[in-house]
């Protein structure tokens, strides 16, 4: 049953542990799982201590999590937990509509305590656009209203962001979902992005617009050029061309609920088979290059999280989209 067909199990993003404790007590749960990303391990211990103070036994998930795509419900359920507190991210909507609500998960997004507004106030004049779309990552979306008001006061036309395919906060983007930006791209000259690093802004740049990154780590506003992922796609196409005559191809997917896209796997498999390839499908929780060495397969299609294969050095990986290059080669050869 899909999440949409099973609406009675409501799950929400919470702004405080107190709110979650209230819910957990209402349900009379006495053991709950706890998971979060690498950067906040000390905070996770504090949360575990607080749960214990309320006579709730915490079960900690050892591996860090990169997104709510990786909720560890099965692991904590095996340990007898009644529910899971997922710290760091907002609830994730599955793009293939798999049920993400078959276990009680309380989402406590992590809000980064850095001076985002200070950076915006000091550097906003560097934004060379009149109409902007406001987007960002969960860590700063609690300040989106303030940022919007500030920019409007300074004369910018700010277009409200919508939610994406997998996100639940307006304007929020993930490394695998910049839908919030794509939805409003036709109405804006550029995007203002609340956050840091290139991974997320580069996804937003796929809208064809420049992205002004209000970066509280670098303490300034820098620009991600439009379509900056173009080079990455070119590199993927070059890998497809290099291995186009190889017989054996692999497809990797993840057993993490939010990264398990069986439809994408089927489509990639069909396409490869149409081109006469022998296809092997692999599944693993986290995807490490070393696990895929030794099979005699040189090229893998990543149908899980796009960031998983970015640090592969010896084996080739490509996204499903890059497989279109095989069609183009065939077309050229039959002309
Ligand atoms: S980019 Fe990867 S880790 Fe982040 S939400 Fe998407 S699938 Fe999960």
mmCIF file of C-alpha atoms and ligand atoms in Angstrom:
data_model
loop_
_atom_site.group_PDB
_atom_site.id
_atom_site.type_symbol
_atom_site.label_atom_id
_atom_site.label_comp_id
_atom_site.label_asym_id
_atom_site.label_seq_id
_atom_site.Cartn_x
_atom_site.Cartn_y
_atom_site.Cartn_z
ATOM 1 C CA UNK A 1 0.000 0.000 0.000
ATOM 2 C CA UNK A 2 1.389 3.402 -0.889
ATOM 3 C CA UNK A 3 1.746 6.306 1.524
ATOM 4 C CA UNK A 4 -1.012 8.145 -0.341
ATOM 5 C CA UNK A 5 -3.380 5.207 0.150
ATOM 6 C CA UNK A 6 -2.636 4.953 3.848
ATOM 7 C CA UNK A 7 -3.229 8.451 5.191
ATOM 8 C CA UNK A 8 -4.223 7.489 8.733
ATOM 9 C CA UNK A 9 -0.620 7.232 9.936
ATOM 10 C CA UNK A 10 0.275 10.919 9.986
ATOM 11 C CA UNK A 11 3.912 11.780 10.474
ATOM 12 C CA UNK A 12 5.335 15.236 10.850
ATOM 13 C CA UNK A 13 8.452 17.275 11.059
ATOM 14 C CA UNK A 14 8.911 18.549 14.629
ATOM 15 C CA UNK A 15 10.773 21.626 15.797
ATOM 16 C CA UNK A 16 11.712 20.358 19.274
ATOM 17 C CA UNK A 17 12.384 17.174 21.187
ATOM 18 C CA UNK A 18 9.716 18.214 23.717
ATOM 19 C CA UNK A 19 7.048 18.006 21.021
ATOM 20 C CA UNK A 20 8.245 14.517 20.097
ATOM 21 C CA UNK A 21 8.362 13.389 23.738
ATOM 22 C CA UNK A 22 4.748 14.436 24.120
ATOM 23 C CA UNK A 23 3.760 12.265 21.141
ATOM 24 C CA UNK A 24 5.873 9.298 22.240
ATOM 25 C CA UNK A 25 4.302 9.390 25.710
ATOM 26 C CA UNK A 26 0.816 9.676 24.239
ATOM 27 C CA UNK A 27 1.499 6.434 22.353
ATOM 28 C CA UNK A 28 2.932 4.866 25.516
ATOM 29 C CA UNK A 29 6.124 3.834 23.702
ATOM 30 C CA UNK A 30 8.932 2.748 26.019
ATOM 31 C CA UNK A 31 11.691 2.020 23.492
ATOM 32 C CA UNK A 32 12.545 4.201 20.494
ATOM 33 C CA UNK A 33 15.293 4.216 17.884
ATOM 34 C CA UNK A 34 17.509 7.238 17.358
ATOM 35 C CA UNK A 35 19.521 8.105 14.249
ATOM 36 C CA UNK A 36 21.206 11.172 12.799
ATOM 37 C CA UNK A 37 24.063 12.479 10.649
ATOM 38 C CA UNK A 38 27.765 12.434 11.475
ATOM 39 C CA UNK A 39 28.129 16.079 12.465
ATOM 40 C CA UNK A 40 25.778 15.942 15.454
ATOM 41 C CA UNK A 41 26.800 12.810 17.334
ATOM 42 C CA UNK A 42 27.249 14.666 20.679
ATOM 43 C CA UNK A 43 23.698 16.044 20.307
ATOM 44 C CA UNK A 44 22.410 12.508 19.665
ATOM 45 C CA UNK A 45 23.933 11.381 22.976
ATOM 46 C CA UNK A 46 22.212 14.321 24.706
ATOM 47 C CA UNK A 47 18.891 13.281 23.153
ATOM 48 C CA UNK A 48 19.463 9.672 24.294
ATOM 49 C CA UNK A 49 20.116 10.928 27.850
ATOM 50 C CA UNK A 50 16.947 12.985 27.780
ATOM 51 C CA UNK A 51 14.894 10.030 26.546
ATOM 52 C CA UNK A 52 16.240 7.956 29.427
ATOM 53 C CA UNK A 53 15.250 10.677 31.894
ATOM 54 C CA UNK A 54 11.708 10.156 30.627
ATOM 55 C CA UNK A 55 11.948 6.366 31.063
ATOM 56 C CA UNK A 56 12.191 5.785 27.328
ATOM 57 C CA UNK A 57 14.951 3.416 26.280
ATOM 58 C CA UNK A 58 16.895 4.669 23.241
ATOM 59 C CA UNK A 59 18.325 2.322 20.600
ATOM 60 C CA UNK A 60 21.066 4.189 18.737
ATOM 61 C CA UNK A 61 21.774 3.504 15.077
ATOM 62 C CA UNK A 62 25.570 3.395 14.605
ATOM 63 C CA UNK A 63 25.884 4.366 10.950
ATOM 64 C CA UNK A 64 25.394 8.029 10.234
ATOM 65 C CA UNK A 65 22.608 9.086 7.898
ATOM 66 C CA UNK A 66 22.861 11.452 4.929
ATOM 67 C CA UNK A 67 19.144 12.000 4.502
ATOM 68 C CA UNK A 68 15.685 10.864 5.542
ATOM 69 C CA UNK A 69 15.866 8.571 2.515
ATOM 70 C CA UNK A 70 17.762 6.270 4.883
ATOM 71 C CA UNK A 71 15.358 5.810 7.789
ATOM 72 C CA UNK A 72 16.570 2.843 9.829
ATOM 73 C CA UNK A 73 13.156 1.538 10.840
ATOM 74 C CA UNK A 74 13.966 -2.113 10.130
ATOM 75 C CA UNK A 75 17.115 -2.055 12.272
ATOM 76 C CA UNK A 76 15.475 -0.522 15.336
ATOM 77 C CA UNK A 77 12.333 -2.620 14.928
ATOM 78 C CA UNK A 78 14.532 -5.707 15.158
ATOM 79 C CA UNK A 79 15.768 -4.297 18.471
ATOM 80 C CA UNK A 80 12.206 -4.052 19.762
ATOM 81 C CA UNK A 81 11.758 -0.293 19.280
ATOM 82 C CA UNK A 82 8.215 1.025 18.846
ATOM 83 C CA UNK A 83 9.205 4.092 16.839
ATOM 84 C CA UNK A 84 12.186 6.000 15.464
ATOM 85 C CA UNK A 85 13.385 9.552 16.004
ATOM 86 C CA UNK A 86 15.209 10.670 12.870
ATOM 87 C CA UNK A 87 17.327 13.740 13.612
ATOM 88 C CA UNK A 88 18.731 16.043 10.951
ATOM 89 C CA UNK A 89 16.286 15.901 8.068
ATOM 90 C CA UNK A 90 12.665 16.465 7.174
ATOM 91 C CA UNK A 91 10.352 13.695 6.126
ATOM 92 C CA UNK A 92 11.219 12.232 2.712
ATOM 93 C CA UNK A 93 8.558 11.522 0.100
ATOM 94 C CA UNK A 94 9.338 8.511 -2.064
ATOM 95 C CA UNK A 95 9.316 9.458 -5.774
ATOM 96 C CA UNK A 96 7.992 6.022 -6.750
ATOM 97 C CA UNK A 97 5.327 6.350 -4.014
ATOM 98 C CA UNK A 98 6.596 3.538 -1.778
ATOM 99 C CA UNK A 99 5.120 3.567 1.705
ATOM 100 C CA UNK A 100 7.328 5.637 4.024
ATOM 101 C CA UNK A 101 4.722 5.536 6.806
ATOM 102 C CA UNK A 102 4.604 1.890 7.818
ATOM 103 C CA UNK A 103 6.517 2.654 11.030
ATOM 104 C CA UNK A 104 6.216 5.658 13.357
ATOM 105 C CA UNK A 105 9.029 8.046 12.542
ATOM 106 C CA UNK A 106 9.400 11.430 14.258
ATOM 107 C CA UNK A 107 11.497 13.823 12.177
ATOM 108 C CA UNK A 108 13.523 16.443 14.012
ATOM 109 C CA UNK A 109 15.289 18.556 11.344
ATOM 110 C CA UNK A 110 18.639 19.957 12.437
ATOM 111 C CA UNK A 111 18.851 23.742 12.215
ATOM 112 C CA UNK A 112 22.400 24.979 11.902
ATOM 113 C CA UNK A 113 23.174 27.721 14.397
ATOM 114 C CA UNK A 114 25.252 29.911 12.081
ATOM 115 C CA UNK A 115 24.789 33.570 11.237
ATOM 116 C CA UNK A 116 23.044 33.189 7.891
ATOM 117 C CA UNK A 117 21.130 36.460 8.160
ATOM 118 C CA UNK A 118 24.337 38.366 8.987
ATOM 119 C CA UNK A 119 25.892 37.139 5.714
ATOM 120 C CA UNK A 120 22.790 38.081 3.719
ATOM 121 C CA UNK A 121 22.566 41.532 5.321
ATOM 122 C CA UNK A 122 26.230 42.288 4.654
ATOM 123 C CA UNK A 123 26.436 41.005 1.070
ATOM 124 C CA UNK A 124 22.935 41.227 -0.493
ATOM 125 C CA UNK A 125 24.070 44.017 -2.865
ATOM 126 C CA UNK A 126 26.164 41.426 -4.724
ATOM 127 C CA UNK A 127 22.973 39.718 -5.950
ATOM 128 C CA UNK A 128 22.597 40.933 -9.539
ATOM 129 C CA UNK A 129 18.987 40.004 -10.217
ATOM 130 C CA UNK A 130 15.577 41.571 -9.708
ATOM 131 C CA UNK A 131 13.320 38.523 -9.433
ATOM 132 C CA UNK A 132 14.758 35.757 -7.275
ATOM 133 C CA UNK A 133 13.565 32.365 -6.113
ATOM 134 C CA UNK A 134 14.412 31.508 -2.534
ATOM 135 C CA UNK A 135 15.560 27.952 -1.912
ATOM 136 C CA UNK A 136 17.892 26.173 0.499
ATOM 137 C CA UNK A 137 18.685 23.150 2.624
ATOM 138 C CA UNK A 138 16.791 22.053 5.733
ATOM 139 C CA UNK A 139 19.474 23.380 8.067
ATOM 140 C CA UNK A 140 18.531 26.976 7.186
ATOM 141 C CA UNK A 141 14.915 26.768 6.058
ATOM 142 C CA UNK A 142 13.732 27.922 9.502
ATOM 143 C CA UNK A 143 15.120 31.346 8.445
ATOM 144 C CA UNK A 144 13.535 31.384 4.978
ATOM 145 C CA UNK A 145 10.717 33.749 6.025
ATOM 146 C CA UNK A 146 13.175 36.237 7.528
ATOM 147 C CA UNK A 147 15.413 36.085 4.450
ATOM 148 C CA UNK A 148 12.403 36.591 2.155
ATOM 149 C CA UNK A 149 11.195 39.607 4.128
ATOM 150 C CA UNK A 150 14.668 41.110 4.170
ATOM 151 C CA UNK A 151 15.116 40.738 0.411
ATOM 152 C CA UNK A 152 11.677 42.222 -0.264
ATOM 153 C CA UNK A 153 12.504 45.204 1.939
ATOM 154 C CA UNK A 154 15.616 45.733 -0.162
ATOM 155 C CA UNK A 155 13.567 45.845 -3.376
ATOM 156 C CA UNK A 156 13.909 42.291 -4.720
ATOM 157 C CA UNK A 157 10.889 40.476 -6.068
ATOM 158 C CA UNK A 158 10.970 37.161 -4.224
ATOM 159 C CA UNK A 159 9.047 34.238 -5.685
ATOM 160 C CA UNK A 160 7.801 31.757 -3.110
ATOM 161 C CA UNK A 161 9.361 28.343 -3.459
ATOM 162 C CA UNK A 162 7.125 25.266 -3.544
ATOM 163 C CA UNK A 163 7.915 21.795 -2.279
ATOM 164 C CA UNK A 164 9.730 19.358 -4.556
ATOM 165 C CA UNK A 165 9.014 15.735 -5.399
ATOM 166 C CA UNK A 166 10.651 14.396 -2.217
ATOM 167 C CA UNK A 167 10.598 17.382 0.145
ATOM 168 C CA UNK A 168 8.114 18.753 2.667
ATOM 169 C CA UNK A 169 9.306 22.339 3.285
ATOM 170 C CA UNK A 170 8.566 25.040 0.667
ATOM 171 C CA UNK A 171 11.798 25.953 -1.141
ATOM 172 C CA UNK A 172 13.723 23.007 0.319
ATOM 173 C CA UNK A 173 16.077 21.171 -2.013
ATOM 174 C CA UNK A 174 17.940 17.882 -1.700
ATOM 175 C CA UNK A 175 20.910 16.612 -3.678
ATOM 176 C CA UNK A 176 18.451 14.356 -5.481
ATOM 177 C CA UNK A 177 15.572 16.798 -5.756
ATOM 178 C CA UNK A 178 15.745 20.406 -6.879
ATOM 179 C CA UNK A 179 12.050 20.303 -7.830
ATOM 180 C CA UNK A 180 11.357 23.269 -5.534
ATOM 181 C CA UNK A 181 13.588 25.363 -7.814
ATOM 182 C CA UNK A 182 12.436 23.851 -11.122
ATOM 183 C CA UNK A 183 8.806 24.630 -10.210
ATOM 184 C CA UNK A 184 9.431 28.387 -10.175
ATOM 185 C CA UNK A 185 12.461 28.716 -12.483
ATOM 186 C CA UNK A 186 10.386 30.259 -15.296
ATOM 187 C CA UNK A 187 9.380 33.127 -12.994
ATOM 188 C CA UNK A 188 12.829 34.206 -11.744
ATOM 189 C CA UNK A 189 16.112 35.709 -12.997
ATOM 190 C CA UNK A 190 18.245 33.827 -10.483
ATOM 191 C CA UNK A 191 18.077 31.826 -7.264
ATOM 192 C CA UNK A 192 19.155 32.769 -3.758
ATOM 193 C CA UNK A 193 20.262 29.623 -1.979
ATOM 194 C CA UNK A 194 20.540 29.312 1.809
ATOM 195 C CA UNK A 195 23.330 26.859 2.590
ATOM 196 C CA UNK A 196 26.870 25.890 1.659
ATOM 197 C CA UNK A 197 28.896 23.502 -0.539
ATOM 198 C CA UNK A 198 28.454 22.825 -4.273
ATOM 199 C CA UNK A 199 26.401 19.619 -4.112
ATOM 200 C CA UNK A 200 22.974 21.238 -3.638
ATOM 201 C CA UNK A 201 23.514 24.550 -5.534
ATOM 202 C CA UNK A 202 24.764 22.604 -8.564
ATOM 203 C CA UNK A 203 21.427 20.746 -8.668
ATOM 204 C CA UNK A 204 19.584 24.088 -8.536
ATOM 205 C CA UNK A 205 21.790 25.433 -11.359
ATOM 206 C CA UNK A 206 20.233 22.767 -13.624
ATOM 207 C CA UNK A 207 17.294 25.178 -13.910
ATOM 208 C CA UNK A 208 19.531 27.207 -16.224
ATOM 209 C CA UNK A 209 19.756 30.061 -13.703
ATOM 210 C CA UNK A 210 22.659 31.397 -11.647
ATOM 211 C CA UNK A 211 22.558 30.530 -7.965
ATOM 212 C CA UNK A 212 23.644 33.080 -5.339
ATOM 213 C CA UNK A 213 24.766 30.989 -2.392
ATOM 214 C CA UNK A 214 24.384 32.700 0.997
ATOM 215 C CA UNK A 215 27.089 30.681 2.710
ATOM 216 C CA UNK A 216 27.399 30.966 6.495
ATOM 217 C CA UNK A 217 30.567 28.818 6.493
ATOM 218 C CA UNK A 218 32.447 30.929 3.907
ATOM 219 C CA UNK A 219 30.727 34.038 5.347
ATOM 220 C CA UNK A 220 29.990 35.559 1.947
ATOM 221 C CA UNK A 221 27.734 35.158 -1.090
ATOM 222 C CA UNK A 222 29.264 33.276 -4.011
ATOM 223 C CA UNK A 223 27.818 32.320 -7.395
ATOM 224 C CA UNK A 224 27.199 28.814 -8.715
ATOM 225 C CA UNK A 225 27.085 29.256 -12.521
ATOM 226 C CA UNK A 226 24.025 28.140 -14.495
ATOM 227 C CA UNK A 227 24.046 24.482 -15.575
ATOM 228 C CA UNK A 228 27.202 23.702 -13.611
ATOM 229 C CA UNK A 229 26.402 19.984 -13.681
ATOM 230 C CA UNK A 230 26.982 19.997 -17.438
ATOM 231 C CA UNK A 231 30.640 18.950 -17.058
ATOM 232 C CA UNK A 232 29.630 16.051 -14.835
ATOM 233 C CA UNK A 233 27.142 14.812 -17.411
ATOM 234 C CA UNK A 234 29.793 15.139 -20.142
ATOM 235 C CA UNK A 235 32.141 13.025 -18.004
ATOM 236 C CA UNK A 236 29.409 10.386 -17.608
ATOM 237 C CA UNK A 237 28.742 10.316 -21.331
ATOM 238 C CA UNK A 238 32.493 9.901 -21.930
ATOM 239 C CA UNK A 239 32.436 6.863 -19.580
ATOM 240 C CA UNK A 240 29.507 5.344 -21.483
ATOM 241 C CA UNK A 241 31.407 5.834 -24.754
ATOM 242 C CA UNK A 242 34.561 4.282 -23.329
ATOM 243 C CA UNK A 243 32.698 1.154 -22.181
ATOM 244 C CA UNK A 244 30.041 0.991 -24.906
ATOM 245 C CA UNK A 245 31.311 -2.342 -26.250
ATOM 246 C CA UNK A 246 31.579 -4.062 -22.845
ATOM 247 C CA UNK A 247 29.183 -6.995 -22.529
ATOM 248 C CA UNK A 248 28.673 -7.040 -18.742
ATOM 249 C CA UNK A 249 27.123 -4.014 -17.025
ATOM 250 C CA UNK A 250 26.083 -3.615 -13.385
ATOM 251 C CA UNK A 251 23.224 -1.671 -11.826
ATOM 252 C CA UNK A 252 23.565 -0.614 -8.210
ATOM 253 C CA UNK A 253 20.658 0.212 -5.970
ATOM 254 C CA UNK A 254 20.344 0.687 -2.238
ATOM 255 C CA UNK A 255 18.263 -1.236 0.268
ATOM 256 C CA UNK A 256 17.614 2.091 2.023
ATOM 257 C CA UNK A 257 13.934 2.665 1.673
ATOM 258 C CA UNK A 258 14.136 6.136 0.153
ATOM 259 C CA UNK A 259 16.913 5.156 -2.235
ATOM 260 C CA UNK A 260 15.343 1.985 -3.549
ATOM 261 C CA UNK A 261 13.876 2.929 -6.919
ATOM 262 C CA UNK A 262 12.839 -0.289 -8.583
ATOM 263 C CA UNK A 263 11.179 1.457 -11.504
ATOM 264 C CA UNK A 264 14.468 3.220 -12.305
ATOM 265 C CA UNK A 265 16.297 -0.115 -12.040
ATOM 266 C CA UNK A 266 13.843 -1.775 -14.439
ATOM 267 C CA UNK A 267 14.095 1.046 -16.973
ATOM 268 C CA UNK A 268 17.916 1.005 -16.904
ATOM 269 C CA UNK A 269 17.937 -2.805 -17.202
ATOM 270 C CA UNK A 270 15.567 -2.769 -20.167
ATOM 271 C CA UNK A 271 17.637 -0.155 -21.940
ATOM 272 C CA UNK A 272 20.896 -2.032 -21.427
ATOM 273 C CA UNK A 273 19.326 -5.296 -22.578
ATOM 274 C CA UNK A 274 18.004 -3.579 -25.703
ATOM 275 C CA UNK A 275 21.642 -2.828 -26.452
ATOM 276 C CA UNK A 276 22.583 -6.467 -25.988
ATOM 277 C CA UNK A 277 24.190 -6.173 -22.542
ATOM 278 C CA UNK A 278 24.240 -8.787 -19.804
ATOM 279 C CA UNK A 279 22.944 -6.931 -16.750
ATOM 280 C CA UNK A 280 23.657 -7.717 -13.084
ATOM 281 C CA UNK A 281 21.663 -5.954 -10.370
ATOM 282 C CA UNK A 282 23.380 -5.309 -7.033
ATOM 283 C CA UNK A 283 21.850 -4.161 -3.778
ATOM 284 C CA UNK A 284 23.602 -2.810 -0.690
ATOM 285 C CA UNK A 285 22.793 -0.441 2.157
ATOM 286 C CA UNK A 286 25.671 2.013 1.620
ATOM 287 C CA UNK A 287 27.521 1.863 -1.669
ATOM 288 C CA UNK A 288 31.321 1.625 -1.529
ATOM 289 C CA UNK A 289 33.474 1.165 -4.644
ATOM 290 C CA UNK A 290 35.540 -1.624 -3.052
ATOM 291 C CA UNK A 291 32.419 -3.865 -2.880
ATOM 292 C CA UNK A 292 32.076 -3.755 -6.663
ATOM 293 C CA UNK A 293 35.629 -4.698 -7.574
ATOM 294 C CA UNK A 294 36.352 -8.298 -8.543
ATOM 295 C CA UNK A 295 33.142 -9.062 -10.461
ATOM 296 C CA UNK A 296 34.785 -8.448 -13.818
ATOM 297 C CA UNK A 297 32.375 -5.570 -14.442
ATOM 298 C CA UNK A 298 33.921 -2.201 -15.299
ATOM 299 C CA UNK A 299 30.857 0.030 -15.487
ATOM 300 C CA UNK A 300 27.880 0.438 -13.137
ATOM 301 C CA UNK A 301 24.670 2.437 -13.380
ATOM 302 C CA UNK A 302 23.849 4.181 -10.103
ATOM 303 C CA UNK A 303 20.108 4.003 -9.428
ATOM 304 C CA UNK A 304 20.465 4.997 -5.740
ATOM 305 C CA UNK A 305 21.619 8.309 -4.220
ATOM 306 C CA UNK A 306 23.509 10.442 -6.787
ATOM 307 C CA UNK A 307 26.249 11.264 -4.249
ATOM 308 C CA UNK A 308 27.071 7.613 -3.485
ATOM 309 C CA UNK A 309 29.392 6.982 -6.430
ATOM 310 C CA UNK A 310 30.970 10.441 -6.703
ATOM 311 C CA UNK A 311 34.240 9.338 -5.123
ATOM 312 C CA UNK A 312 34.703 6.203 -7.269
ATOM 313 C CA UNK A 313 38.148 6.257 -8.860
ATOM 314 C CA UNK A 314 38.857 2.862 -10.482
ATOM 315 C CA UNK A 315 35.476 1.669 -11.718
ATOM 316 C CA UNK A 316 33.217 3.715 -13.957
ATOM 317 C CA UNK A 317 29.760 4.792 -12.803
ATOM 318 C CA UNK A 318 27.037 6.652 -14.649
ATOM 319 C CA UNK A 319 23.538 7.886 -13.908
ATOM 320 C CA UNK A 320 20.575 6.289 -15.756
ATOM 321 C CA UNK A 321 20.237 9.466 -17.844
ATOM 322 C CA UNK A 322 23.708 8.968 -19.360
ATOM 323 C CA UNK A 323 22.532 5.691 -20.938
ATOM 324 C CA UNK A 324 20.826 7.766 -23.638
ATOM 325 C CA UNK A 325 24.320 8.005 -25.143
ATOM 326 C CA UNK A 326 23.995 4.317 -26.123
ATOM 327 C CA UNK A 327 20.934 5.172 -28.248
ATOM 328 C CA UNK A 328 22.839 7.968 -29.927
ATOM 329 C CA UNK A 329 25.771 5.666 -30.738
ATOM 330 C CA UNK A 330 23.390 3.093 -32.234
ATOM 331 C CA UNK A 331 21.668 5.765 -34.307
ATOM 332 C CA UNK A 332 25.000 6.987 -35.654
ATOM 333 C CA UNK A 333 26.143 3.441 -36.464
ATOM 334 C CA UNK A 334 22.956 2.567 -38.363
ATOM 335 C CA UNK A 335 23.088 5.706 -40.539
HETATM 336 S S1 LIG B 1 20.738 13.221 -2.110
HETATM 337 FE FE1 LIG B 1 21.040 11.126 -1.453
HETATM 338 S S2 LIG B 1 21.290 11.264 0.790
HETATM 339 FE FE2 LIG B 1 20.343 13.169 0.092
HETATM 340 S S3 LIG B 1 18.136 12.789 0.308
HETATM 341 FE FE3 LIG B 1 18.700 12.311 -1.813
HETATM 342 S S4 LIG B 1 19.051 10.107 -1.830
HETATM 343 FE FE4 LIG B 1 19.130 10.810 0.307
#
